[in-house]
Amino acid sequence: MLVLLAGIFVVHIATVIMLFVSTIANVWVVSDTGIASVGLWKNCTDGNCDGTLLYANEDALKAVQAFMILSIIFSVISLVVFVFQLFTMEKGNRFFLSGATMLVCWLCIMVGVSIYTHHYADGYGTSYLKSHHGYSFILTWICFCFSFIIGILYLVLRKK
Ligand SMILES: *[C@@H]1O[C@H](CO)[C@@H](O)[C@H](O)[C@H]1NC(C)=O
């Protein structure tokens, strides 16, 4: 039981870190040449991120940014609530509040990454360059799975 809680705690922290990294790093789509990438904020070439992002002012991108930031906020709140409940909650109760908060985080990731996938994930831009998904994009989908599992486990587990 304690091992399971410790395991979830570690996975939860990993999820928060991955969400941070994927939101901040501009590596959602990478050109096949490998030196150029775009993310939620910038268009980078050769480590230089001053390039203009073609769709920087589109509402869809703003929505993705907002939902990714919300997902970070909710995952952190859920972690804090979990730690708090670990010390204050009576034995036998479920970690309902942290579970519910984590599922809200999961929903935010789902909406954000779905919009991104629908609008932007299949191209580096209007250029002829071929491209593939970068690690931010992949990390975000991993976080999508993890946050769901963590949320459900919080709802199911009782404090011993
Ligand atoms: C990023 O910049 C490159 C080079 O200027 C351009 O070809 C590409 O279309 C841009 N991509 C996006 C998504 O803004």
mmCIF file of C-alpha atoms and ligand atoms in Angstrom:
data_model
loop_
_atom_site.group_PDB
_atom_site.id
_atom_site.type_symbol
_atom_site.label_atom_id
_atom_site.label_comp_id
_atom_site.label_asym_id
_atom_site.label_seq_id
_atom_site.Cartn_x
_atom_site.Cartn_y
_atom_site.Cartn_z
ATOM 1 C CA MET A 1 0.000 0.000 0.000
ATOM 2 C CA LEU A 2 2.674 2.455 1.040
ATOM 3 C CA VAL A 3 4.778 1.343 -1.910
ATOM 4 C CA LEU A 4 1.851 1.952 -4.242
ATOM 5 C CA LEU A 5 1.270 5.445 -2.857
ATOM 6 C CA ALA A 6 4.965 6.221 -3.131
ATOM 7 C CA GLY A 7 4.910 4.944 -6.713
ATOM 8 C CA ILE A 8 1.949 7.132 -7.643
ATOM 9 C CA PHE A 9 3.619 10.091 -5.969
ATOM 10 C CA VAL A 10 6.742 9.601 -8.083
ATOM 11 C CA VAL A 11 4.745 9.188 -11.294
ATOM 12 C CA HIS A 12 2.736 12.273 -10.410
ATOM 13 C CA ILE A 13 5.894 14.364 -9.958
ATOM 14 C CA ALA A 14 7.246 12.984 -13.229
ATOM 15 C CA THR A 15 4.005 13.976 -14.950
ATOM 16 C CA VAL A 16 4.207 17.531 -13.609
ATOM 17 C CA ILE A 17 7.811 17.826 -14.810
ATOM 18 C CA MET A 18 6.977 16.403 -18.236
ATOM 19 C CA LEU A 19 4.059 18.819 -18.594
ATOM 20 C CA PHE A 20 6.362 21.726 -17.744
ATOM 21 C CA VAL A 21 9.003 20.594 -20.191
ATOM 22 C CA SER A 22 6.631 19.898 -23.049
ATOM 23 C CA THR A 23 4.806 23.196 -22.645
ATOM 24 C CA ILE A 24 7.962 25.276 -22.453
ATOM 25 C CA ALA A 25 10.151 23.466 -24.991
ATOM 26 C CA ASN A 26 9.401 24.452 -28.560
ATOM 27 C CA VAL A 27 9.799 20.955 -29.922
ATOM 28 C CA TRP A 28 6.290 19.861 -30.846
ATOM 29 C CA VAL A 29 7.014 19.502 -34.533
ATOM 30 C CA VAL A 30 10.536 18.973 -35.870
ATOM 31 C CA SER A 31 11.697 19.239 -39.453
ATOM 32 C CA ASP A 32 13.183 16.037 -40.801
ATOM 33 C CA THR A 33 16.528 17.753 -41.141
ATOM 34 C CA GLY A 34 16.460 17.968 -37.356
ATOM 35 C CA ILE A 35 17.692 21.509 -36.875
ATOM 36 C CA ALA A 36 14.353 23.318 -36.976
ATOM 37 C CA SER A 37 11.402 22.925 -34.679
ATOM 38 C CA VAL A 38 8.224 24.701 -33.668
ATOM 39 C CA GLY A 39 6.290 24.598 -30.438
ATOM 40 C CA LEU A 40 3.539 26.447 -28.653
ATOM 41 C CA TRP A 41 5.439 29.703 -28.482
ATOM 42 C CA LYS A 42 8.337 29.932 -30.929
ATOM 43 C CA ASN A 43 9.748 28.840 -34.257
ATOM 44 C CA CYS A 44 13.323 27.699 -33.751
ATOM 45 C CA THR A 45 16.090 27.127 -36.260
ATOM 46 C CA ASP A 46 19.467 25.842 -35.177
ATOM 47 C CA GLY A 47 18.908 26.712 -31.527
ATOM 48 C CA ASN A 48 17.801 30.213 -32.386
ATOM 49 C CA CYS A 49 14.185 30.760 -31.420
ATOM 50 C CA ASP A 50 13.495 34.202 -32.871
ATOM 51 C CA GLY A 51 11.639 32.948 -35.914
ATOM 52 C CA THR A 52 8.046 33.923 -36.469
ATOM 53 C CA LEU A 53 5.443 31.291 -35.799
ATOM 54 C CA LEU A 54 3.066 31.438 -38.725
ATOM 55 C CA TYR A 55 -0.009 30.847 -36.614
ATOM 56 C CA ALA A 56 1.126 32.710 -33.486
ATOM 57 C CA ASN A 57 -2.057 34.764 -33.372
ATOM 58 C CA GLU A 58 -4.552 32.047 -34.107
ATOM 59 C CA ASP A 59 -7.155 31.316 -31.487
ATOM 60 C CA ALA A 60 -6.534 27.589 -31.712
ATOM 61 C CA LEU A 61 -2.907 28.008 -30.653
ATOM 62 C CA LYS A 62 -3.921 30.357 -27.834
ATOM 63 C CA ALA A 63 -6.371 27.701 -26.671
ATOM 64 C CA VAL A 64 -3.670 25.035 -26.688
ATOM 65 C CA GLN A 65 -1.373 27.320 -24.668
ATOM 66 C CA ALA A 66 -4.135 28.052 -22.184
ATOM 67 C CA PHE A 67 -5.135 24.418 -21.726
ATOM 68 C CA MET A 68 -1.540 23.299 -21.279
ATOM 69 C CA ILE A 69 -0.979 25.953 -18.614
ATOM 70 C CA LEU A 70 -4.229 24.957 -16.916
ATOM 71 C CA SER A 71 -3.171 21.318 -16.951
ATOM 72 C CA ILE A 72 0.104 22.230 -15.210
ATOM 73 C CA ILE A 73 -1.792 24.223 -12.604
ATOM 74 C CA PHE A 74 -4.260 21.421 -11.919
ATOM 75 C CA SER A 75 -1.589 18.743 -11.746
ATOM 76 C CA VAL A 76 0.335 20.813 -9.193
ATOM 77 C CA ILE A 77 -2.825 21.489 -7.163
ATOM 78 C CA SER A 78 -3.626 17.785 -7.220
ATOM 79 C CA LEU A 79 -0.140 16.944 -5.972
ATOM 80 C CA VAL A 80 -0.373 19.474 -3.151
ATOM 81 C CA VAL A 81 -3.829 18.224 -2.170
ATOM 82 C CA PHE A 82 -2.559 14.634 -2.181
ATOM 83 C CA VAL A 83 0.327 15.448 0.151
ATOM 84 C CA PHE A 84 -2.028 17.419 2.358
ATOM 85 C CA GLN A 85 -4.542 14.561 2.492
ATOM 86 C CA LEU A 86 -1.782 12.087 3.214
ATOM 87 C CA PHE A 87 -1.124 13.848 6.503
ATOM 88 C CA THR A 88 -4.545 15.146 7.488
ATOM 89 C CA MET A 89 -7.195 12.816 6.082
ATOM 90 C CA GLU A 90 -8.739 10.150 8.290
ATOM 91 C CA LYS A 91 -7.836 6.554 7.568
ATOM 92 C CA GLY A 92 -10.149 4.637 5.236
ATOM 93 C CA ASN A 93 -11.093 7.643 3.109
ATOM 94 C CA ARG A 94 -10.350 7.930 -0.585
ATOM 95 C CA PHE A 95 -8.179 10.633 -2.108
ATOM 96 C CA PHE A 96 -11.234 11.983 -3.829
ATOM 97 C CA LEU A 97 -10.210 15.621 -4.094
ATOM 98 C CA SER A 98 -6.767 14.951 -5.542
ATOM 99 C CA GLY A 99 -8.267 12.380 -7.918
ATOM 100 C CA ALA A 100 -10.938 14.788 -9.145
ATOM 101 C CA THR A 101 -8.366 17.562 -9.622
ATOM 102 C CA MET A 102 -6.093 15.218 -11.550
ATOM 103 C CA LEU A 103 -8.946 14.230 -13.837
ATOM 104 C CA VAL A 104 -9.563 17.920 -14.544
ATOM 105 C CA CYS A 105 -5.871 18.104 -15.485
ATOM 106 C CA TRP A 106 -6.399 15.086 -17.740
ATOM 107 C CA LEU A 107 -9.331 16.841 -19.447
ATOM 108 C CA CYS A 108 -7.233 19.976 -20.023
ATOM 109 C CA ILE A 109 -4.437 17.926 -21.586
ATOM 110 C CA MET A 110 -6.964 16.103 -23.732
ATOM 111 C CA VAL A 111 -8.524 19.294 -25.070
ATOM 112 C CA GLY A 112 -5.171 21.046 -25.571
ATOM 113 C CA VAL A 113 -3.373 18.218 -27.282
ATOM 114 C CA SER A 114 -6.425 17.363 -29.397
ATOM 115 C CA ILE A 115 -6.618 20.904 -30.740
ATOM 116 C CA TYR A 116 -2.898 20.839 -31.435
ATOM 117 C CA THR A 117 -3.103 17.482 -33.171
ATOM 118 C CA HIS A 118 -6.007 18.612 -35.283
ATOM 119 C CA HIS A 119 -4.546 21.953 -36.368
ATOM 120 C CA TYR A 120 -0.780 21.893 -36.203
ATOM 121 C CA ALA A 121 0.750 18.497 -35.586
ATOM 122 C CA ASP A 122 1.142 17.440 -39.183
ATOM 123 C CA GLY A 123 3.460 20.137 -40.450
ATOM 124 C CA TYR A 124 6.397 22.316 -39.627
ATOM 125 C CA GLY A 125 4.868 25.212 -41.508
ATOM 126 C CA THR A 126 4.084 26.154 -45.062
ATOM 127 C CA SER A 127 7.580 25.272 -46.195
ATOM 128 C CA TYR A 128 8.346 22.238 -48.307
ATOM 129 C CA LEU A 129 10.253 20.668 -45.410
ATOM 130 C CA LYS A 130 8.991 17.328 -44.224
ATOM 131 C CA SER A 131 8.549 16.997 -40.499
ATOM 132 C CA HIS A 132 7.753 14.655 -37.654
ATOM 133 C CA HIS A 133 6.486 14.926 -34.091
ATOM 134 C CA GLY A 134 8.927 16.253 -31.512
ATOM 135 C CA TYR A 135 9.427 15.048 -27.962
ATOM 136 C CA SER A 136 7.135 17.707 -26.455
ATOM 137 C CA PHE A 137 4.241 16.333 -28.424
ATOM 138 C CA ILE A 138 5.032 12.772 -27.399
ATOM 139 C CA LEU A 139 5.566 13.725 -23.744
ATOM 140 C CA THR A 140 2.201 15.431 -23.719
ATOM 141 C CA TRP A 141 0.453 12.270 -24.906
ATOM 142 C CA ILE A 142 2.327 10.287 -22.255
ATOM 143 C CA CYS A 143 1.132 12.808 -19.647
ATOM 144 C CA PHE A 144 -2.364 12.349 -21.009
ATOM 145 C CA CYS A 145 -2.205 8.636 -20.180
ATOM 146 C CA PHE A 146 -0.412 9.071 -16.867
ATOM 147 C CA SER A 147 -2.754 11.758 -15.553
ATOM 148 C CA PHE A 148 -5.763 9.551 -16.240
ATOM 149 C CA ILE A 149 -4.221 6.556 -14.476
ATOM 150 C CA ILE A 150 -3.095 8.669 -11.520
ATOM 151 C CA GLY A 151 -6.517 10.311 -11.236
ATOM 152 C CA ILE A 152 -8.345 6.977 -11.259
ATOM 153 C CA LEU A 153 -5.938 5.440 -8.733
ATOM 154 C CA TYR A 154 -6.458 8.384 -6.363
ATOM 155 C CA LEU A 155 -10.200 7.832 -6.596
ATOM 156 C CA VAL A 156 -9.917 4.109 -5.964
ATOM 157 C CA LEU A 157 -7.262 3.961 -3.248
ATOM 158 C CA ARG A 158 -8.168 4.297 0.382
ATOM 159 C CA LYS A 159 -5.851 5.737 2.952
ATOM 160 C CA LYS A 160 -4.557 3.023 5.240
HETATM 161 C C1 LIG B 1 9.158 28.412 -39.150
HETATM 162 O O1 LIG B 1 10.149 29.114 -39.851
HETATM 163 C C2 LIG B 1 10.515 28.512 -41.088
HETATM 164 C C3 LIG B 1 11.695 29.283 -41.650
HETATM 165 O O2 LIG B 1 11.436 30.650 -41.655
HETATM 166 C C4 LIG B 1 9.313 28.495 -42.017
HETATM 167 O O3 LIG B 1 9.639 27.880 -43.233
HETATM 168 C C5 LIG B 1 8.196 27.720 -41.348
HETATM 169 O O4 LIG B 1 7.033 27.754 -42.150
HETATM 170 C C6 LIG B 1 7.888 28.285 -39.975
HETATM 171 N N1 LIG B 1 6.916 27.432 -39.349
HETATM 172 C C7 LIG B 1 5.935 27.882 -38.597
HETATM 173 C C8 LIG B 1 4.964 26.883 -38.092
HETATM 174 O O5 LIG B 1 5.798 29.047 -38.317
#
